[in-house]
Amino acid sequence: EPEVTQTPSHQVTQMGQEVILRCVPISNHLYFYWYRQILGQKVEFLVSFYNNEISEKSEIFDDQFSVERPDGSNFTLKIRSTKLEDSAMYFCATGQGENQPQHFGDGTRLSIL
Amino acid sequence: DQQVKQNSPSLSVQEGRISILNCDYTNSMFDYFLWYKKYPAEGPTFLISISSIKDKNEDGRFTVFLNKSAKHLSLHIVPSQPGDSAVYFCAAESYNFNKFYFGSGTKLNVKP
């Protein structure tokens, strides 16, 4: 069964540094998403991306965050200047549109020191 | 943001019996609902979904029920197996908003 693949599985970064989290979507999916889960809390929506642009974003997704699909395959989340509170599991999900299940990768654990 | 709530953080069930996981929502614009299962160190895995035009959807041992008037959905697992032990999340989507709202999860433990 096709999968969403995320790399790295764990990223440790100093506060203030930039990080890039990568995701390889399921090949026929056109909608891409990032979610995060802070330890002990809910899975929270960050951003959705379709047709090479952001279709929706949450209040969490401020100017420090950006997404792109630079080469037509990888879907990336960049955090420009990381803060301690950015420590969380970041999940990439892909899907075929509204009223369709989203399929999640296994996540990247981001630890900010 | 408490639009989707799972009020039971944990549930323990004997193998072979029924597991019932519950979820409540507040936003009447939600029209698509899903259940995901999550093991430690893995991402959520899609289990089953239901559209708001239905009140029941069944897939093998898993059945989801939707009560729109009560803004409540439930997941029934019959019979429960030890391999079902995981955290179960309900999620909801509203028409024209391409994102899921998740509940906080219920940890199911199926005892052999």
PDB file of C-alpha atoms in Angstrom:
ATOM      1  CA  GLU A   1       0.000   0.000   0.000  1.00  0.00           C
ATOM      2  CA  PRO A   2       1.413   3.443  -0.897  1.00  0.00           C
ATOM      3  CA  GLU A   3       2.738   5.492   2.010  1.00  0.00           C
ATOM      4  CA  VAL A   4       3.604   9.006   2.955  1.00  0.00           C
ATOM      5  CA  THR A   5       7.297   9.163   3.828  1.00  0.00           C
ATOM      6  CA  GLN A   6       8.791  11.762   6.151  1.00  0.00           C
ATOM      7  CA  THR A   7      12.422  12.604   6.812  1.00  0.00           C
ATOM      8  CA  PRO A   8      14.169  12.930   9.132  1.00  0.00           C
ATOM      9  CA  SER A   9      12.458  10.884  11.818  1.00  0.00           C
ATOM     10  CA  HIS A  10      14.101  13.005  14.514  1.00  0.00           C
ATOM     11  CA  GLN A  11      15.644  16.463  14.243  1.00  0.00           C
ATOM     12  CA  VAL A  12      17.486  18.183  17.069  1.00  0.00           C
ATOM     13  CA  THR A  13      18.212  21.861  16.512  1.00  0.00           C
ATOM     14  CA  GLN A  14      19.429  24.835  18.474  1.00  0.00           C
ATOM     15  CA  MET A  15      16.900  27.581  19.124  1.00  0.00           C
ATOM     16  CA  GLY A  16      17.037  30.242  16.417  1.00  0.00           C
ATOM     17  CA  GLN A  17      18.209  27.858  13.712  1.00  0.00           C
ATOM     18  CA  GLU A  18      16.270  27.020  10.584  1.00  0.00           C
ATOM     19  CA  VAL A  19      14.870  23.544  10.010  1.00  0.00           C
ATOM     20  CA  ILE A  20      13.396  21.899   6.947  1.00  0.00           C
ATOM     21  CA  LEU A  21      11.126  18.894   7.315  1.00  0.00           C
ATOM     22  CA  ARG A  22      10.536  16.770   4.240  1.00  0.00           C
ATOM     23  CA  CYS A  23       7.662  14.666   3.023  1.00  0.00           C
ATOM     24  CA  VAL A  24       7.181  12.471  -0.028  1.00  0.00           C
ATOM     25  CA  PRO A  25       3.454  12.288  -0.753  1.00  0.00           C
ATOM     26  CA  ILE A  26       1.485   9.379  -2.173  1.00  0.00           C
ATOM     27  CA  SER A  27       1.957   9.730  -5.902  1.00  0.00           C
ATOM     28  CA  ASN A  28      -1.598  10.413  -7.099  1.00  0.00           C
ATOM     29  CA  HIS A  29      -2.500  12.719  -4.243  1.00  0.00           C
ATOM     30  CA  LEU A  30      -2.870  16.412  -4.999  1.00  0.00           C
ATOM     31  CA  TYR A  31      -3.573  17.852  -1.560  1.00  0.00           C
ATOM     32  CA  PHE A  32      -0.860  18.164   1.038  1.00  0.00           C
ATOM     33  CA  TYR A  33      -1.019  19.065   4.699  1.00  0.00           C
ATOM     34  CA  TRP A  34       1.138  19.639   7.743  1.00  0.00           C
ATOM     35  CA  TYR A  35      -0.083  18.961  11.265  1.00  0.00           C
ATOM     36  CA  ARG A  36       1.747  19.035  14.547  1.00  0.00           C
ATOM     37  CA  GLN A  37       1.263  17.383  17.913  1.00  0.00           C
ATOM     38  CA  ILE A  38       2.885  18.879  20.970  1.00  0.00           C
ATOM     39  CA  LEU A  39       3.545  16.196  23.593  1.00  0.00           C
ATOM     40  CA  GLY A  40       0.336  15.350  25.425  1.00  0.00           C
ATOM     41  CA  GLN A  41      -1.822  17.589  23.251  1.00  0.00           C
ATOM     42  CA  LYS A  42      -4.078  17.267  20.220  1.00  0.00           C
ATOM     43  CA  VAL A  43      -3.041  16.888  16.636  1.00  0.00           C
ATOM     44  CA  GLU A  44      -3.353  20.446  15.255  1.00  0.00           C
ATOM     45  CA  PHE A  45      -3.725  21.597  11.683  1.00  0.00           C
ATOM     46  CA  LEU A  46      -0.996  23.888  10.374  1.00  0.00           C
ATOM     47  CA  VAL A  47      -1.452  24.311   6.627  1.00  0.00           C
ATOM     48  CA  SER A  48      -2.961  22.822   3.488  1.00  0.00           C
ATOM     49  CA  PHE A  49      -1.403  23.099   0.032  1.00  0.00           C
ATOM     50  CA  TYR A  50      -2.920  22.509  -3.359  1.00  0.00           C
ATOM     51  CA  ASN A  51      -1.919  23.441  -6.886  1.00  0.00           C
ATOM     52  CA  ASN A  52       1.360  24.936  -5.669  1.00  0.00           C
ATOM     53  CA  GLU A  53      -0.172  27.334  -3.222  1.00  0.00           C
ATOM     54  CA  ILE A  54      -1.428  27.464   0.320  1.00  0.00           C
ATOM     55  CA  SER A  55      -5.176  26.852   0.418  1.00  0.00           C
ATOM     56  CA  GLU A  56      -5.614  27.287   4.134  1.00  0.00           C
ATOM     57  CA  LYS A  57      -3.503  27.909   7.216  1.00  0.00           C
ATOM     58  CA  SER A  58      -4.053  28.096  10.945  1.00  0.00           C
ATOM     59  CA  GLU A  59      -3.081  30.864  13.341  1.00  0.00           C
ATOM     60  CA  ILE A  60      -0.112  28.726  14.361  1.00  0.00           C
ATOM     61  CA  PHE A  61       1.310  29.008  10.840  1.00  0.00           C
ATOM     62  CA  ASP A  62       2.861  32.466  11.192  1.00  0.00           C
ATOM     63  CA  ASP A  63       5.634  34.154   9.225  1.00  0.00           C
ATOM     64  CA  GLN A  64       8.246  31.790  10.668  1.00  0.00           C
ATOM     65  CA  PHE A  65       6.694  28.916   8.701  1.00  0.00           C
ATOM     66  CA  SER A  66       6.674  28.269   4.989  1.00  0.00           C
ATOM     67  CA  VAL A  67       5.852  25.358   2.718  1.00  0.00           C
ATOM     68  CA  GLU A  68       6.821  24.486  -0.800  1.00  0.00           C
ATOM     69  CA  ARG A  69       7.003  21.671  -3.290  1.00  0.00           C
ATOM     70  CA  PRO A  70      10.280  22.579  -4.977  1.00  0.00           C
ATOM     71  CA  ASP A  71      10.765  19.631  -7.300  1.00  0.00           C
ATOM     72  CA  GLY A  72       7.263  18.313  -7.856  1.00  0.00           C
ATOM     73  CA  SER A  73       7.741  15.437  -5.448  1.00  0.00           C
ATOM     74  CA  ASN A  74       9.012  16.509  -2.024  1.00  0.00           C
ATOM     75  CA  PHE A  75       6.722  18.673   0.081  1.00  0.00           C
ATOM     76  CA  THR A  76       8.641  20.655   2.684  1.00  0.00           C
ATOM     77  CA  LEU A  77       7.906  22.601   5.838  1.00  0.00           C
ATOM     78  CA  LYS A  78      10.472  25.228   6.788  1.00  0.00           C
ATOM     79  CA  ILE A  79      10.691  26.900  10.168  1.00  0.00           C
ATOM     80  CA  ARG A  80      12.947  29.925   9.796  1.00  0.00           C
ATOM     81  CA  SER A  81      13.974  30.730  13.360  1.00  0.00           C
ATOM     82  CA  THR A  82      12.981  27.951  15.704  1.00  0.00           C
ATOM     83  CA  LYS A  83      11.668  28.550  19.196  1.00  0.00           C
ATOM     84  CA  LEU A  84      11.526  26.193  22.155  1.00  0.00           C
ATOM     85  CA  GLU A  85       7.749  25.919  21.744  1.00  0.00           C
ATOM     86  CA  ASP A  86       8.183  24.546  18.218  1.00  0.00           C
ATOM     87  CA  SER A  87       9.249  21.238  19.778  1.00  0.00           C
ATOM     88  CA  ALA A  88       6.614  18.739  18.649  1.00  0.00           C
ATOM     89  CA  MET A  89       5.849  15.858  16.308  1.00  0.00           C
ATOM     90  CA  TYR A  90       5.201  17.171  12.824  1.00  0.00           C
ATOM     91  CA  PHE A  91       3.017  15.050  10.587  1.00  0.00           C
ATOM     92  CA  CYS A  92       2.692  15.354   6.847  1.00  0.00           C
ATOM     93  CA  ALA A  93      -0.574  14.135   5.327  1.00  0.00           C
ATOM     94  CA  THR A  94      -1.745  13.828   1.753  1.00  0.00           C
ATOM     95  CA  GLY A  95      -5.138  13.265   0.216  1.00  0.00           C
ATOM     96  CA  GLN A  96      -7.338  13.492  -2.815  1.00  0.00           C
ATOM     97  CA  GLY A  97      -9.467  16.414  -1.680  1.00  0.00           C
ATOM     98  CA  GLU A  98     -12.401  17.293   0.494  1.00  0.00           C
ATOM     99  CA  ASN A  99     -14.431  14.501   2.030  1.00  0.00           C
ATOM    100  CA  GLN A 100     -11.578  12.086   1.451  1.00  0.00           C
ATOM    101  CA  PRO A 101      -9.336  10.536   4.086  1.00  0.00           C
ATOM    102  CA  GLN A 102      -5.931  12.072   4.598  1.00  0.00           C
ATOM    103  CA  HIS A 103      -3.041   9.644   4.849  1.00  0.00           C
ATOM    104  CA  PHE A 104      -0.345  10.461   7.363  1.00  0.00           C
ATOM    105  CA  GLY A 105       3.362   9.864   7.496  1.00  0.00           C
ATOM    106  CA  ASP A 106       5.046   8.610  10.660  1.00  0.00           C
ATOM    107  CA  GLY A 107       6.104  12.106  11.615  1.00  0.00           C
ATOM    108  CA  THR A 108       9.289  14.009  12.407  1.00  0.00           C
ATOM    109  CA  ARG A 109      10.070  14.572  16.039  1.00  0.00           C
ATOM    110  CA  LEU A 110      11.500  18.102  16.285  1.00  0.00           C
ATOM    111  CA  SER A 111      13.418  18.913  19.440  1.00  0.00           C
ATOM    112  CA  ILE A 112      14.543  22.505  19.965  1.00  0.00           C
ATOM    113  CA  LEU A 113      17.311  23.020  22.509  1.00  0.00           C
TER     114      LEU A 113
ATOM    115  CA  ASP B   1     -10.195  25.016  19.970  1.00  0.00           C
ATOM    116  CA  GLN B   2     -12.597  22.420  21.359  1.00  0.00           C
ATOM    117  CA  GLN B   3     -14.681  21.719  18.286  1.00  0.00           C
ATOM    118  CA  VAL B   4     -14.084  17.970  18.526  1.00  0.00           C
ATOM    119  CA  LYS B   5     -14.005  16.285  21.918  1.00  0.00           C
ATOM    120  CA  GLN B   6     -13.214  12.836  23.125  1.00  0.00           C
ATOM    121  CA  ASN B   7     -14.117  12.829  26.790  1.00  0.00           C
ATOM    122  CA  SER B   8     -12.704   9.429  27.670  1.00  0.00           C
ATOM    123  CA  PRO B   9      -8.911   9.442  27.690  1.00  0.00           C
ATOM    124  CA  SER B  10      -8.792   5.670  28.108  1.00  0.00           C
ATOM    125  CA  LEU B  11     -10.890   2.525  27.741  1.00  0.00           C
ATOM    126  CA  SER B  12     -10.145  -1.032  28.774  1.00  0.00           C
ATOM    127  CA  VAL B  13     -12.021  -3.964  27.208  1.00  0.00           C
ATOM    128  CA  GLN B  14     -11.731  -7.742  27.326  1.00  0.00           C
ATOM    129  CA  GLU B  15     -10.738  -9.530  24.129  1.00  0.00           C
ATOM    130  CA  GLY B  16     -13.797 -10.633  22.150  1.00  0.00           C
ATOM    131  CA  ARG B  17     -16.079  -7.992  23.640  1.00  0.00           C
ATOM    132  CA  ILE B  18     -17.297  -4.785  22.033  1.00  0.00           C
ATOM    133  CA  SER B  19     -15.275  -1.567  22.258  1.00  0.00           C
ATOM    134  CA  ILE B  20     -17.248   1.663  21.971  1.00  0.00           C
ATOM    135  CA  LEU B  21     -15.333   4.891  21.509  1.00  0.00           C
ATOM    136  CA  ASN B  22     -17.203   8.175  21.600  1.00  0.00           C
ATOM    137  CA  CYS B  23     -16.709  11.595  20.100  1.00  0.00           C
ATOM    138  CA  ASP B  24     -18.699  14.833  20.311  1.00  0.00           C
ATOM    139  CA  TYR B  25     -18.486  17.895  18.130  1.00  0.00           C
ATOM    140  CA  THR B  26     -19.842  21.406  18.316  1.00  0.00           C
ATOM    141  CA  ASN B  27     -19.609  22.746  14.766  1.00  0.00           C
ATOM    142  CA  SER B  28     -22.791  22.028  12.802  1.00  0.00           C
ATOM    143  CA  MET B  29     -20.893  22.753   9.556  1.00  0.00           C
ATOM    144  CA  PHE B  30     -18.901  19.527   9.877  1.00  0.00           C
ATOM    145  CA  ASP B  31     -19.986  17.148   7.143  1.00  0.00           C
ATOM    146  CA  TYR B  32     -17.312  14.460   7.093  1.00  0.00           C
ATOM    147  CA  PHE B  33     -16.035  12.443  10.013  1.00  0.00           C
ATOM    148  CA  LEU B  34     -13.252   9.942  10.396  1.00  0.00           C
ATOM    149  CA  TRP B  35     -11.589   7.664  12.887  1.00  0.00           C
ATOM    150  CA  TYR B  36      -7.847   7.179  12.985  1.00  0.00           C
ATOM    151  CA  LYS B  37      -5.798   4.700  14.962  1.00  0.00           C
ATOM    152  CA  LYS B  38      -2.334   5.566  16.200  1.00  0.00           C
ATOM    153  CA  TYR B  39       0.439   3.378  17.562  1.00  0.00           C
ATOM    154  CA  PRO B  40       3.424   4.914  19.388  1.00  0.00           C
ATOM    155  CA  ALA B  41       6.113   6.305  17.060  1.00  0.00           C
ATOM    156  CA  GLU B  42       3.798   6.048  14.045  1.00  0.00           C
ATOM    157  CA  GLY B  43       1.485   8.458  12.289  1.00  0.00           C
ATOM    158  CA  PRO B  44      -2.313   8.204  12.492  1.00  0.00           C
ATOM    159  CA  THR B  45      -3.700   5.434  10.296  1.00  0.00           C
ATOM    160  CA  PHE B  46      -7.068   5.932   8.643  1.00  0.00           C
ATOM    161  CA  LEU B  47      -9.691   3.452   9.830  1.00  0.00           C
ATOM    162  CA  ILE B  48     -13.151   4.440   8.687  1.00  0.00           C
ATOM    163  CA  SER B  49     -15.130   7.514   7.705  1.00  0.00           C
ATOM    164  CA  ILE B  50     -18.702   8.664   7.390  1.00  0.00           C
ATOM    165  CA  SER B  51     -20.381  11.437   5.483  1.00  0.00           C
ATOM    166  CA  SER B  52     -23.072  13.520   7.166  1.00  0.00           C
ATOM    167  CA  ILE B  53     -25.673  12.161   4.745  1.00  0.00           C
ATOM    168  CA  LYS B  54     -25.350   8.759   6.430  1.00  0.00           C
ATOM    169  CA  ASP B  55     -25.859   7.613   9.988  1.00  0.00           C
ATOM    170  CA  LYS B  56     -23.884   4.380   9.812  1.00  0.00           C
ATOM    171  CA  ASN B  57     -20.912   2.992   7.968  1.00  0.00           C
ATOM    172  CA  GLU B  58     -19.480  -0.466   8.419  1.00  0.00           C
ATOM    173  CA  ASP B  59     -16.139  -1.999   7.461  1.00  0.00           C
ATOM    174  CA  GLY B  60     -15.480  -5.462   8.827  1.00  0.00           C
ATOM    175  CA  ARG B  61     -15.206  -5.301  12.599  1.00  0.00           C
ATOM    176  CA  PHE B  62     -15.472  -1.496  12.610  1.00  0.00           C
ATOM    177  CA  THR B  63     -18.727   0.453  12.517  1.00  0.00           C
ATOM    178  CA  VAL B  64     -19.096   4.195  12.839  1.00  0.00           C
ATOM    179  CA  PHE B  65     -22.397   5.718  13.906  1.00  0.00           C
ATOM    180  CA  LEU B  66     -23.310   9.355  13.433  1.00  0.00           C
ATOM    181  CA  ASN B  67     -26.062  11.131  15.351  1.00  0.00           C
ATOM    182  CA  LYS B  68     -26.271  14.587  13.799  1.00  0.00           C
ATOM    183  CA  SER B  69     -28.945  15.920  16.118  1.00  0.00           C
ATOM    184  CA  ALA B  70     -26.785  15.068  19.128  1.00  0.00           C
ATOM    185  CA  LYS B  71     -23.555  16.022  17.320  1.00  0.00           C
ATOM    186  CA  HIS B  72     -22.126  12.687  18.369  1.00  0.00           C
ATOM    187  CA  LEU B  73     -20.299   9.901  16.665  1.00  0.00           C
ATOM    188  CA  SER B  74     -19.073   6.587  17.923  1.00  0.00           C
ATOM    189  CA  LEU B  75     -16.807   3.793  16.767  1.00  0.00           C
ATOM    190  CA  HIS B  76     -17.751   0.205  17.566  1.00  0.00           C
ATOM    191  CA  ILE B  77     -15.172  -2.549  17.320  1.00  0.00           C
ATOM    192  CA  VAL B  78     -16.608  -6.065  17.440  1.00  0.00           C
ATOM    193  CA  PRO B  79     -15.016  -8.350  18.429  1.00  0.00           C
ATOM    194  CA  SER B  80     -12.122  -6.484  20.016  1.00  0.00           C
ATOM    195  CA  GLN B  81      -8.664  -7.982  19.601  1.00  0.00           C
ATOM    196  CA  PRO B  82      -5.413  -7.285  21.497  1.00  0.00           C
ATOM    197  CA  GLY B  83      -3.941  -5.834  18.285  1.00  0.00           C
ATOM    198  CA  ASP B  84      -6.601  -3.119  18.430  1.00  0.00           C
ATOM    199  CA  SER B  85      -4.841  -1.634  21.459  1.00  0.00           C
ATOM    200  CA  ALA B  86      -3.838   1.872  20.342  1.00  0.00           C
ATOM    201  CA  VAL B  87      -4.911   5.499  20.611  1.00  0.00           C
ATOM    202  CA  TYR B  88      -8.015   6.292  18.566  1.00  0.00           C
ATOM    203  CA  PHE B  89      -8.665   9.791  17.276  1.00  0.00           C
ATOM    204  CA  CYS B  90     -11.852  11.094  15.784  1.00  0.00           C
ATOM    205  CA  ALA B  91     -11.589  13.886  13.239  1.00  0.00           C
ATOM    206  CA  ALA B  92     -14.032  16.141  11.441  1.00  0.00           C
ATOM    207  CA  GLU B  93     -14.011  18.327   8.363  1.00  0.00           C
ATOM    208  CA  SER B  94     -16.405  21.044   7.308  1.00  0.00           C
ATOM    209  CA  TYR B  95     -17.479  21.676   3.755  1.00  0.00           C
ATOM    210  CA  ASN B  96     -15.114  24.014   1.891  1.00  0.00           C
ATOM    211  CA  PHE B  97     -12.533  23.977   4.684  1.00  0.00           C
ATOM    212  CA  ASN B  98      -9.790  21.628   3.690  1.00  0.00           C
ATOM    213  CA  LYS B  99      -8.508  20.646   7.125  1.00  0.00           C
ATOM    214  CA  PHE B 100      -9.284  18.181   9.863  1.00  0.00           C
ATOM    215  CA  TYR B 101     -10.090  18.980  13.459  1.00  0.00           C
ATOM    216  CA  PHE B 102      -8.947  16.220  15.782  1.00  0.00           C
ATOM    217  CA  GLY B 103     -10.160  15.074  19.151  1.00  0.00           C
ATOM    218  CA  SER B 104      -7.667  14.482  21.934  1.00  0.00           C
ATOM    219  CA  GLY B 105      -7.728  10.713  21.545  1.00  0.00           C
ATOM    220  CA  THR B 106      -8.855   7.679  23.540  1.00  0.00           C
ATOM    221  CA  LYS B 107      -6.329   5.044  24.488  1.00  0.00           C
ATOM    222  CA  LEU B 108      -7.896   1.613  24.016  1.00  0.00           C
ATOM    223  CA  ASN B 109      -6.453  -1.370  25.839  1.00  0.00           C
ATOM    224  CA  VAL B 110      -7.809  -4.771  24.813  1.00  0.00           C
ATOM    225  CA  LYS B 111      -6.894  -7.377  27.395  1.00  0.00           C
ATOM    226  CA  PRO B 112      -6.288 -10.973  26.296  1.00  0.00           C
TER     227      PRO B 112
END
